[in-house]
């Protein structure tokens, strides 16, 4: 019984951890100075059946992909800046699909 309780508790932790890891919605605002942060509906994009690697381009397919911000910093370094990476990734696809926000104020929306 005790063991069952312990394993149930750890299952709960795993579930919580999985939810915490792959966000429903992520607020992209680490580098925001001039523009309001961008609300990114992660789950909605995953539900479009996009491969994780479409965005998580360094992901090997094992475990959880790492945050874009681990490599894409506010200032350009080894990797392009976060601003550059997100603008290229996000806006490019929305233009191609003719869907999703393409104007500045649609992503950088004032609350
Ligand atoms: C598809 C959504 C999207 C659109 C459209 C978009 N941006 Fe962004 N932008 C982002 C994201 C995401 C970031 C990075 C957020 C972060 O730093 O966490 C960003 C970062 C920035 C930054 C750097 C952070 C700051 O506040 O200084 C500026 C400046 C910026 N965008 C300006 C613009 C302008 C101007 C336009 C229109 C020409 C625009 N963006 C259109 C999503 C978008
Ligand atoms: C349309 C682009 C896109 C797709 C497709 C996508 N993600 Fe993400 N994901 C992001 C962005 C943007 C973030 C938030 C910024 C960040 O911290 O990396 C994020 C964050 C995450 C995080 C949290 C990272 C952290 O440490 O904070 C996990 C975990 C994750 N995604 C998993 C997945 C998995 C698994 C898939 C495939 C089923 C997937 N993502 C598909 C763009 C995407
Ligand atoms: C492990 C480090 C790492 C992670 C995590 C990472 N990137 Fe990158 N990214 C890079 C590097 C390095 C480059 C430069 C070109 C290359 O090596 O592929 C790059 C290039 C890019 C480019 C092309 C920019 C250009 O100038 O053409 C885009 C777009 C991009 N990343 C978006 C993202 C997004 C969005 C995420 C998160 C969902 C992400 N990256 C996660 C390291 C990373
Ligand atoms: C591979 C294509 C693709 C990429 C990459 C992508 N999106 Fe989208 N996004 C879409 C499509 C398609 C829609 C329209 C969904 C709809 O209208 O049903 C959309 C819709 C949205 C919406 C509006 C959601 C709503 O509820 O109306 C936001 C906000 C958004 N995207 C933000 C982003 C941000 C920020 C990024 C980059 C981190 C990003 N997207 C990357 C394809 C993409």
PDB file of C-alpha atoms and ligand atoms in Angstrom:
ATOM      1  CA  UNK A   1       0.000   0.000   0.000  1.00  0.00           C
ATOM      2  CA  UNK A   2       2.739   2.407   0.996  1.00  0.00           C
ATOM      3  CA  UNK A   3       4.620   1.632  -2.198  1.00  0.00           C
ATOM      4  CA  UNK A   4       1.453   2.202  -4.234  1.00  0.00           C
ATOM      5  CA  UNK A   5       0.965   5.594  -2.635  1.00  0.00           C
ATOM      6  CA  UNK A   6       4.566   6.517  -3.336  1.00  0.00           C
ATOM      7  CA  UNK A   7       4.323   5.502  -6.978  1.00  0.00           C
ATOM      8  CA  UNK A   8       1.023   7.344  -7.383  1.00  0.00           C
ATOM      9  CA  UNK A   9       2.638  10.437  -5.936  1.00  0.00           C
ATOM     10  CA  UNK A  10       5.559  10.169  -8.330  1.00  0.00           C
ATOM     11  CA  UNK A  11       3.199   9.671 -11.276  1.00  0.00           C
ATOM     12  CA  UNK A  12       1.473  12.897 -10.263  1.00  0.00           C
ATOM     13  CA  UNK A  13       4.821  14.659 -10.180  1.00  0.00           C
ATOM     14  CA  UNK A  14       5.661  13.358 -13.641  1.00  0.00           C
ATOM     15  CA  UNK A  15       2.348  14.562 -15.010  1.00  0.00           C
ATOM     16  CA  UNK A  16       2.839  17.965 -13.444  1.00  0.00           C
ATOM     17  CA  UNK A  17       6.410  18.090 -14.760  1.00  0.00           C
ATOM     18  CA  UNK A  18       5.244  17.229 -18.282  1.00  0.00           C
ATOM     19  CA  UNK A  19       2.666  20.020 -18.171  1.00  0.00           C
ATOM     20  CA  UNK A  20       5.205  22.475 -16.835  1.00  0.00           C
ATOM     21  CA  UNK A  21       7.624  21.473 -19.591  1.00  0.00           C
ATOM     22  CA  UNK A  22       5.457  21.700 -22.707  1.00  0.00           C
ATOM     23  CA  UNK A  23       3.490  24.876 -22.077  1.00  0.00           C
ATOM     24  CA  UNK A  24      -0.099  25.440 -23.170  1.00  0.00           C
ATOM     25  CA  UNK A  25       0.748  29.056 -23.711  1.00  0.00           C
ATOM     26  CA  UNK A  26       4.184  30.648 -23.401  1.00  0.00           C
ATOM     27  CA  UNK A  27       4.788  34.310 -22.822  1.00  0.00           C
ATOM     28  CA  UNK A  28       7.835  35.390 -24.807  1.00  0.00           C
ATOM     29  CA  UNK A  29       9.121  38.430 -23.036  1.00  0.00           C
ATOM     30  CA  UNK A  30      12.683  37.789 -21.897  1.00  0.00           C
ATOM     31  CA  UNK A  31      14.201  40.554 -23.980  1.00  0.00           C
ATOM     32  CA  UNK A  32      11.301  42.944 -24.159  1.00  0.00           C
ATOM     33  CA  UNK A  33      12.294  46.561 -23.874  1.00  0.00           C
ATOM     34  CA  UNK A  34      10.429  48.490 -26.524  1.00  0.00           C
ATOM     35  CA  UNK A  35       7.581  46.146 -27.418  1.00  0.00           C
ATOM     36  CA  UNK A  36       5.021  44.351 -25.253  1.00  0.00           C
ATOM     37  CA  UNK A  37       5.669  40.599 -24.658  1.00  0.00           C
ATOM     38  CA  UNK A  38       4.250  38.107 -27.118  1.00  0.00           C
ATOM     39  CA  UNK A  39       1.689  35.534 -26.075  1.00  0.00           C
ATOM     40  CA  UNK A  40       2.416  32.298 -27.916  1.00  0.00           C
ATOM     41  CA  UNK A  41      -0.298  29.604 -27.915  1.00  0.00           C
ATOM     42  CA  UNK A  42       2.027  26.566 -27.867  1.00  0.00           C
ATOM     43  CA  UNK A  43      -0.641  23.906 -27.644  1.00  0.00           C
ATOM     44  CA  UNK A  44      -2.567  25.385 -30.530  1.00  0.00           C
ATOM     45  CA  UNK A  45       0.533  25.064 -32.715  1.00  0.00           C
ATOM     46  CA  UNK A  46       1.233  21.514 -31.555  1.00  0.00           C
ATOM     47  CA  UNK A  47      -2.387  20.646 -32.347  1.00  0.00           C
ATOM     48  CA  UNK A  48      -1.736  21.715 -35.954  1.00  0.00           C
ATOM     49  CA  UNK A  49       0.357  18.532 -36.126  1.00  0.00           C
ATOM     50  CA  UNK A  50       3.573  20.452 -36.677  1.00  0.00           C
ATOM     51  CA  UNK A  51       6.668  18.400 -36.013  1.00  0.00           C
ATOM     52  CA  UNK A  52       8.449  19.662 -32.892  1.00  0.00           C
ATOM     53  CA  UNK A  53      11.562  20.156 -35.003  1.00  0.00           C
ATOM     54  CA  UNK A  54       9.874  22.727 -37.204  1.00  0.00           C
ATOM     55  CA  UNK A  55      10.561  25.127 -34.334  1.00  0.00           C
ATOM     56  CA  UNK A  56      12.877  23.207 -31.963  1.00  0.00           C
ATOM     57  CA  UNK A  57      15.399  22.803 -34.759  1.00  0.00           C
ATOM     58  CA  UNK A  58      18.240  21.531 -32.544  1.00  0.00           C
ATOM     59  CA  UNK A  59      16.040  18.916 -30.862  1.00  0.00           C
ATOM     60  CA  UNK A  60      17.306  15.346 -31.225  1.00  0.00           C
ATOM     61  CA  UNK A  61      13.927  13.829 -30.449  1.00  0.00           C
ATOM     62  CA  UNK A  62      14.856  12.531 -26.958  1.00  0.00           C
ATOM     63  CA  UNK A  63      13.467  13.995 -23.737  1.00  0.00           C
ATOM     64  CA  UNK A  64      12.193  17.543 -23.811  1.00  0.00           C
ATOM     65  CA  UNK A  65      13.487  20.135 -26.247  1.00  0.00           C
ATOM     66  CA  UNK A  66      15.416  23.002 -24.707  1.00  0.00           C
ATOM     67  CA  UNK A  67      14.172  26.551 -24.517  1.00  0.00           C
ATOM     68  CA  UNK A  68      15.032  28.716 -27.530  1.00  0.00           C
ATOM     69  CA  UNK A  69      16.462  31.231 -25.061  1.00  0.00           C
ATOM     70  CA  UNK A  70      19.247  28.826 -23.959  1.00  0.00           C
ATOM     71  CA  UNK A  71      20.946  29.639 -27.255  1.00  0.00           C
ATOM     72  CA  UNK A  72      19.119  32.655 -28.651  1.00  0.00           C
ATOM     73  CA  UNK A  73      20.027  35.418 -26.212  1.00  0.00           C
ATOM     74  CA  UNK A  74      18.820  38.986 -26.206  1.00  0.00           C
ATOM     75  CA  UNK A  75      21.999  39.998 -27.994  1.00  0.00           C
ATOM     76  CA  UNK A  76      23.421  38.102 -30.928  1.00  0.00           C
ATOM     77  CA  UNK A  77      26.096  35.585 -29.906  1.00  0.00           C
ATOM     78  CA  UNK A  78      26.947  32.220 -31.443  1.00  0.00           C
ATOM     79  CA  UNK A  79      23.299  31.993 -32.368  1.00  0.00           C
ATOM     80  CA  UNK A  80      21.191  34.814 -33.836  1.00  0.00           C
ATOM     81  CA  UNK A  81      19.404  37.032 -31.296  1.00  0.00           C
ATOM     82  CA  UNK A  82      16.030  35.971 -29.919  1.00  0.00           C
ATOM     83  CA  UNK A  83      14.369  38.766 -31.842  1.00  0.00           C
ATOM     84  CA  UNK A  84      15.898  37.573 -35.113  1.00  0.00           C
ATOM     85  CA  UNK A  85      15.148  33.896 -34.416  1.00  0.00           C
ATOM     86  CA  UNK A  86      11.498  34.475 -33.486  1.00  0.00           C
ATOM     87  CA  UNK A  87      10.800  36.967 -36.231  1.00  0.00           C
ATOM     88  CA  UNK A  88      12.245  34.603 -38.821  1.00  0.00           C
ATOM     89  CA  UNK A  89      10.534  31.523 -37.476  1.00  0.00           C
ATOM     90  CA  UNK A  90       7.142  32.915 -36.570  1.00  0.00           C
ATOM     91  CA  UNK A  91       6.478  35.605 -39.154  1.00  0.00           C
ATOM     92  CA  UNK A  92       7.828  33.560 -42.051  1.00  0.00           C
ATOM     93  CA  UNK A  93       5.378  30.751 -41.484  1.00  0.00           C
ATOM     94  CA  UNK A  94       2.410  33.047 -40.907  1.00  0.00           C
ATOM     95  CA  UNK A  95       3.195  34.802 -44.192  1.00  0.00           C
ATOM     96  CA  UNK A  96       3.529  31.511 -46.013  1.00  0.00           C
ATOM     97  CA  UNK A  97       0.292  30.155 -44.580  1.00  0.00           C
ATOM     98  CA  UNK A  98      -1.459  33.510 -44.843  1.00  0.00           C
ATOM     99  CA  UNK A  99      -2.700  32.764 -41.320  1.00  0.00           C
ATOM    100  CA  UNK A 100      -1.679  33.856 -37.864  1.00  0.00           C
ATOM    101  CA  UNK A 101      -0.441  37.321 -36.852  1.00  0.00           C
ATOM    102  CA  UNK A 102       1.842  39.156 -39.264  1.00  0.00           C
ATOM    103  CA  UNK A 103       1.536  42.747 -38.086  1.00  0.00           C
ATOM    104  CA  UNK A 104       3.657  44.068 -35.220  1.00  0.00           C
ATOM    105  CA  UNK A 105       0.749  44.985 -32.996  1.00  0.00           C
ATOM    106  CA  UNK A 106      -0.948  41.603 -33.439  1.00  0.00           C
ATOM    107  CA  UNK A 107       1.963  39.846 -31.718  1.00  0.00           C
ATOM    108  CA  UNK A 108       3.180  42.704 -29.562  1.00  0.00           C
ATOM    109  CA  UNK A 109      -0.308  43.427 -28.348  1.00  0.00           C
ATOM    110  CA  UNK A 110      -0.873  45.954 -25.585  1.00  0.00           C
ATOM    111  CA  UNK A 111      -2.922  44.581 -22.734  1.00  0.00           C
TER     112      UNK A 111
HETATM  113  C1  LIG B   1       4.539  36.510 -35.134  1.00  0.00           C
HETATM  114  C2  LIG B   1       4.741  37.382 -34.007  1.00  0.00           C
HETATM  115  C3  LIG B   1       5.564  38.645 -34.172  1.00  0.00           C
HETATM  116  C4  LIG B   1       5.381  39.659 -35.083  1.00  0.00           C
HETATM  117  C5  LIG B   1       4.365  39.749 -36.209  1.00  0.00           C
HETATM  118  C6  LIG B   1       6.364  40.670 -34.745  1.00  0.00           C
HETATM  119  N1  LIG B   1       7.106  40.270 -33.672  1.00  0.00           N
HETATM  120 FE1  LIG B   1       8.601  41.364 -32.756  1.00  0.00          FE
HETATM  121  N2  LIG B   1       9.038  39.762 -31.560  1.00  0.00           N
HETATM  122  C7  LIG B   1       8.303  38.602 -31.508  1.00  0.00           C
HETATM  123  C8  LIG B   1       8.919  37.726 -30.526  1.00  0.00           C
HETATM  124  C9  LIG B   1       8.407  36.340 -30.156  1.00  0.00           C
HETATM  125  C10 LIG B   1      10.030  38.410 -29.984  1.00  0.00           C
HETATM  126  C11 LIG B   1      11.023  37.946 -28.901  1.00  0.00           C
HETATM  127  C12 LIG B   1      10.355  38.114 -27.558  1.00  0.00           C
HETATM  128  C13 LIG B   1      11.295  37.992 -26.409  1.00  0.00           C
HETATM  129  O1  LIG B   1      12.278  38.698 -26.349  1.00  0.00           O
HETATM  130  O2  LIG B   1      11.030  37.204 -25.507  1.00  0.00           O
HETATM  131  C14 LIG B   1      10.076  39.704 -30.654  1.00  0.00           C
HETATM  132  C15 LIG B   1      11.014  40.710 -30.388  1.00  0.00           C
HETATM  133  C16 LIG B   1      10.967  41.989 -30.884  1.00  0.00           C
HETATM  134  C17 LIG B   1      11.842  43.080 -30.482  1.00  0.00           C
HETATM  135  C18 LIG B   1      12.992  42.996 -29.488  1.00  0.00           C
HETATM  136  C19 LIG B   1      12.520  43.156 -28.067  1.00  0.00           C
HETATM  137  C20 LIG B   1      12.257  44.567 -27.671  1.00  0.00           C
HETATM  138  O3  LIG B   1      11.132  44.833 -27.184  1.00  0.00           O
HETATM  139  O4  LIG B   1      13.130  45.418 -27.815  1.00  0.00           O
HETATM  140  C21 LIG B   1      11.436  44.199 -31.186  1.00  0.00           C
HETATM  141  C22 LIG B   1      12.025  45.594 -31.109  1.00  0.00           C
HETATM  142  C23 LIG B   1      10.333  43.771 -32.050  1.00  0.00           C
HETATM  143  N3  LIG B   1      10.068  42.435 -31.829  1.00  0.00           N
HETATM  144  C24 LIG B   1       9.674  44.594 -32.924  1.00  0.00           C
HETATM  145  C25 LIG B   1       8.721  44.180 -33.865  1.00  0.00           C
HETATM  146  C26 LIG B   1       8.201  45.018 -34.947  1.00  0.00           C
HETATM  147  C27 LIG B   1       8.587  46.467 -35.169  1.00  0.00           C
HETATM  148  C28 LIG B   1       7.337  44.237 -35.660  1.00  0.00           C
HETATM  149  C29 LIG B   1       6.582  44.576 -36.931  1.00  0.00           C
HETATM  150  C30 LIG B   1       7.427  44.957 -38.053  1.00  0.00           C
HETATM  151  C31 LIG B   1       7.300  42.926 -35.009  1.00  0.00           C
HETATM  152  N4  LIG B   1       8.156  42.935 -33.937  1.00  0.00           N
HETATM  153  C32 LIG B   1       6.502  41.876 -35.422  1.00  0.00           C
HETATM  154  C33 LIG B   1       7.179  38.296 -32.247  1.00  0.00           C
HETATM  155  C34 LIG B   1       6.662  39.038 -33.297  1.00  0.00           C
HETATM  156  C1  LIG B   2       5.424  26.644 -33.788  1.00  0.00           C
HETATM  157  C2  LIG B   2       6.651  26.425 -33.060  1.00  0.00           C
HETATM  158  C3  LIG B   2       6.722  25.300 -32.054  1.00  0.00           C
HETATM  159  C4  LIG B   2       6.348  23.983 -32.204  1.00  0.00           C
HETATM  160  C5  LIG B   2       5.760  23.287 -33.434  1.00  0.00           C
HETATM  161  C6  LIG B   2       6.659  23.334 -30.956  1.00  0.00           C
HETATM  162  N1  LIG B   2       7.193  24.233 -30.070  1.00  0.00           N
HETATM  163 FE1  LIG B   2       7.743  23.891 -28.143  1.00  0.00          FE
HETATM  164  N2  LIG B   2       8.137  25.859 -27.861  1.00  0.00           N
HETATM  165  C7  LIG B   2       8.078  26.823 -28.846  1.00  0.00           C
HETATM  166  C8  LIG B   2       8.359  28.113 -28.252  1.00  0.00           C
HETATM  167  C9  LIG B   2       8.426  29.430 -29.010  1.00  0.00           C
HETATM  168  C10 LIG B   2       8.555  27.892 -26.875  1.00  0.00           C
HETATM  169  C11 LIG B   2       8.767  28.937 -25.783  1.00  0.00           C
HETATM  170  C12 LIG B   2      10.100  29.552 -25.852  1.00  0.00           C
HETATM  171  C13 LIG B   2      11.127  28.704 -25.199  1.00  0.00           C
HETATM  172  O1  LIG B   2      11.306  28.839 -23.989  1.00  0.00           O
HETATM  173  O2  LIG B   2      11.722  27.871 -25.896  1.00  0.00           O
HETATM  174  C14 LIG B   2       8.450  26.457 -26.672  1.00  0.00           C
HETATM  175  C15 LIG B   2       8.644  25.828 -25.447  1.00  0.00           C
HETATM  176  C16 LIG B   2       8.648  24.458 -25.269  1.00  0.00           C
HETATM  177  C17 LIG B   2       9.037  23.790 -24.062  1.00  0.00           C
HETATM  178  C18 LIG B   2       9.534  24.468 -22.790  1.00  0.00           C
HETATM  179  C19 LIG B   2      11.018  24.702 -22.895  1.00  0.00           C
HETATM  180  C20 LIG B   2      11.582  25.308 -21.629  1.00  0.00           C
HETATM  181  O3  LIG B   2      12.586  24.779 -21.124  1.00  0.00           O
HETATM  182  O4  LIG B   2      11.029  26.306 -21.150  1.00  0.00           O
HETATM  183  C21 LIG B   2       8.891  22.445 -24.272  1.00  0.00           C
HETATM  184  C22 LIG B   2       9.196  21.327 -23.309  1.00  0.00           C
HETATM  185  C23 LIG B   2       8.398  22.277 -25.629  1.00  0.00           C
HETATM  186  N3  LIG B   2       8.267  23.529 -26.206  1.00  0.00           N
HETATM  187  C24 LIG B   2       8.108  21.062 -26.223  1.00  0.00           C
HETATM  188  C25 LIG B   2       7.618  20.900 -27.509  1.00  0.00           C
HETATM  189  C26 LIG B   2       7.284  19.612 -28.096  1.00  0.00           C
HETATM  190  C27 LIG B   2       7.447  18.265 -27.394  1.00  0.00           C
HETATM  191  C28 LIG B   2       6.821  19.877 -29.374  1.00  0.00           C
HETATM  192  C29 LIG B   2       6.279  18.882 -30.403  1.00  0.00           C
HETATM  193  C30 LIG B   2       5.150  18.077 -29.966  1.00  0.00           C
HETATM  194  C31 LIG B   2       6.864  21.313 -29.564  1.00  0.00           C
HETATM  195  N4  LIG B   2       7.354  21.889 -28.425  1.00  0.00           N
HETATM  196  C32 LIG B   2       6.461  21.973 -30.706  1.00  0.00           C
HETATM  197  C33 LIG B   2       7.767  26.608 -30.168  1.00  0.00           C
HETATM  198  C34 LIG B   2       7.262  25.448 -30.710  1.00  0.00           C
HETATM  199  C1  LIG B   3      21.007  24.401 -28.777  1.00  0.00           C
HETATM  200  C2  LIG B   3      20.958  25.779 -29.228  1.00  0.00           C
HETATM  201  C3  LIG B   3      19.702  26.277 -29.945  1.00  0.00           C
HETATM  202  C4  LIG B   3      18.384  26.137 -29.554  1.00  0.00           C
HETATM  203  C5  LIG B   3      17.839  25.447 -28.316  1.00  0.00           C
HETATM  204  C6  LIG B   3      17.600  26.814 -30.572  1.00  0.00           C
HETATM  205  N1  LIG B   3      18.414  27.330 -31.535  1.00  0.00           N
HETATM  206 FE1  LIG B   3      17.853  28.377 -33.212  1.00  0.00          FE
HETATM  207  N2  LIG B   3      19.795  28.461 -33.842  1.00  0.00           N
HETATM  208  C7  LIG B   3      20.883  28.052 -33.107  1.00  0.00           C
HETATM  209  C8  LIG B   3      22.121  28.323 -33.863  1.00  0.00           C
HETATM  210  C9  LIG B   3      23.541  28.003 -33.407  1.00  0.00           C
HETATM  211  C10 LIG B   3      21.707  28.932 -35.082  1.00  0.00           C
HETATM  212  C11 LIG B   3      22.611  29.413 -36.220  1.00  0.00           C
HETATM  213  C12 LIG B   3      22.498  28.533 -37.428  1.00  0.00           C
HETATM  214  C13 LIG B   3      22.618  27.073 -37.087  1.00  0.00           C
HETATM  215  O1  LIG B   3      23.643  26.658 -36.536  1.00  0.00           O
HETATM  216  O2  LIG B   3      21.664  26.320 -37.328  1.00  0.00           O
HETATM  217  C14 LIG B   3      20.249  28.990 -35.045  1.00  0.00           C
HETATM  218  C15 LIG B   3      19.451  29.489 -36.055  1.00  0.00           C
HETATM  219  C16 LIG B   3      18.087  29.715 -35.954  1.00  0.00           C
HETATM  220  C17 LIG B   3      17.269  30.341 -36.977  1.00  0.00           C
HETATM  221  C18 LIG B   3      17.741  30.816 -38.326  1.00  0.00           C
HETATM  222  C19 LIG B   3      18.115  32.282 -38.235  1.00  0.00           C
HETATM  223  C20 LIG B   3      18.617  32.827 -39.535  1.00  0.00           C
HETATM  224  O3  LIG B   3      19.337  33.830 -39.468  1.00  0.00           O
HETATM  225  O4  LIG B   3      18.303  32.294 -40.602  1.00  0.00           O
HETATM  226  C21 LIG B   3      15.978  30.404 -36.492  1.00  0.00           C
HETATM  227  C22 LIG B   3      14.780  30.978 -37.197  1.00  0.00           C
HETATM  228  C23 LIG B   3      15.999  29.807 -35.160  1.00  0.00           C
HETATM  229  N3  LIG B   3      17.285  29.383 -34.873  1.00  0.00           N
HETATM  230  C24 LIG B   3      14.900  29.693 -34.331  1.00  0.00           C
HETATM  231  C25 LIG B   3      14.867  28.974 -33.131  1.00  0.00           C
HETATM  232  C26 LIG B   3      13.678  28.794 -32.301  1.00  0.00           C
HETATM  233  C27 LIG B   3      12.324  29.396 -32.592  1.00  0.00           C
HETATM  234  C28 LIG B   3      14.041  27.989 -31.258  1.00  0.00           C
HETATM  235  C29 LIG B   3      13.162  27.419 -30.161  1.00  0.00           C
HETATM  236  C30 LIG B   3      11.899  26.835 -30.573  1.00  0.00           C
HETATM  237  C31 LIG B   3      15.459  27.696 -31.414  1.00  0.00           C
HETATM  238  N4  LIG B   3      15.917  28.319 -32.549  1.00  0.00           N
HETATM  239  C32 LIG B   3      16.216  26.925 -30.540  1.00  0.00           C
HETATM  240  C33 LIG B   3      20.861  27.442 -31.872  1.00  0.00           C
HETATM  241  C34 LIG B   3      19.719  27.052 -31.186  1.00  0.00           C
HETATM  242  C1  LIG B   4       5.038  26.313 -39.249  1.00  0.00           C
HETATM  243  C2  LIG B   4       4.078  27.415 -39.153  1.00  0.00           C
HETATM  244  C3  LIG B   4       4.002  28.286 -37.922  1.00  0.00           C
HETATM  245  C4  LIG B   4       5.016  28.691 -37.084  1.00  0.00           C
HETATM  246  C5  LIG B   4       6.493  28.345 -37.153  1.00  0.00           C
HETATM  247  C6  LIG B   4       4.403  29.570 -36.109  1.00  0.00           C
HETATM  248  N1  LIG B   4       3.067  29.687 -36.341  1.00  0.00           N
HETATM  249 FE1  LIG B   4       1.753  30.862 -35.270  1.00  0.00          FE
HETATM  250  N2  LIG B   4       0.231  30.157 -36.421  1.00  0.00           N
HETATM  251  C7  LIG B   4       0.348  29.338 -37.527  1.00  0.00           C
HETATM  252  C8  LIG B   4      -0.956  29.181 -38.157  1.00  0.00           C
HETATM  253  C9  LIG B   4      -1.260  28.347 -39.405  1.00  0.00           C
HETATM  254  C10 LIG B   4      -1.869  29.947 -37.382  1.00  0.00           C
HETATM  255  C11 LIG B   4      -3.374  30.154 -37.620  1.00  0.00           C
HETATM  256  C12 LIG B   4      -4.166  29.191 -36.788  1.00  0.00           C
HETATM  257  C13 LIG B   4      -5.643  29.390 -37.013  1.00  0.00           C
HETATM  258  O1  LIG B   4      -6.058  30.488 -37.401  1.00  0.00           O
HETATM  259  O2  LIG B   4      -6.362  28.432 -36.779  1.00  0.00           O
HETATM  260  C14 LIG B   4      -1.085  30.555 -36.298  1.00  0.00           C
HETATM  261  C15 LIG B   4      -1.634  31.371 -35.302  1.00  0.00           C
HETATM  262  C16 LIG B   4      -0.907  32.079 -34.362  1.00  0.00           C
HETATM  263  C17 LIG B   4      -1.479  32.987 -33.371  1.00  0.00           C
HETATM  264  C18 LIG B   4      -2.947  33.343 -33.224  1.00  0.00           C
HETATM  265  C19 LIG B   4      -3.629  32.272 -32.427  1.00  0.00           C
HETATM  266  C20 LIG B   4      -5.100  32.531 -32.236  1.00  0.00           C
HETATM  267  O3  LIG B   4      -5.606  32.073 -31.209  1.00  0.00           O
HETATM  268  O4  LIG B   4      -5.719  33.137 -33.108  1.00  0.00           O
HETATM  269  C21 LIG B   4      -0.443  33.485 -32.628  1.00  0.00           C
HETATM  270  C22 LIG B   4      -0.507  34.477 -31.485  1.00  0.00           C
HETATM  271  C23 LIG B   4       0.777  32.873 -33.155  1.00  0.00           C
HETATM  272  N3  LIG B   4       0.453  32.031 -34.198  1.00  0.00           N
HETATM  273  C24 LIG B   4       2.038  33.137 -32.670  1.00  0.00           C
HETATM  274  C25 LIG B   4       3.198  32.513 -33.122  1.00  0.00           C
HETATM  275  C26 LIG B   4       4.520  32.766 -32.592  1.00  0.00           C
HETATM  276  C27 LIG B   4       4.846  33.788 -31.522  1.00  0.00           C
HETATM  277  C28 LIG B   4       5.360  31.927 -33.272  1.00  0.00           C
HETATM  278  C29 LIG B   4       6.851  31.767 -33.105  1.00  0.00           C
HETATM  279  C30 LIG B   4       7.321  31.370 -31.788  1.00  0.00           C
HETATM  280  C31 LIG B   4       4.567  31.159 -34.222  1.00  0.00           C
HETATM  281  N4  LIG B   4       3.274  31.543 -34.105  1.00  0.00           N
HETATM  282  C32 LIG B   4       5.104  30.205 -35.092  1.00  0.00           C
HETATM  283  C33 LIG B   4       1.500  28.759 -37.987  1.00  0.00           C
HETATM  284  C34 LIG B   4       2.775  28.913 -37.446  1.00  0.00           C
END
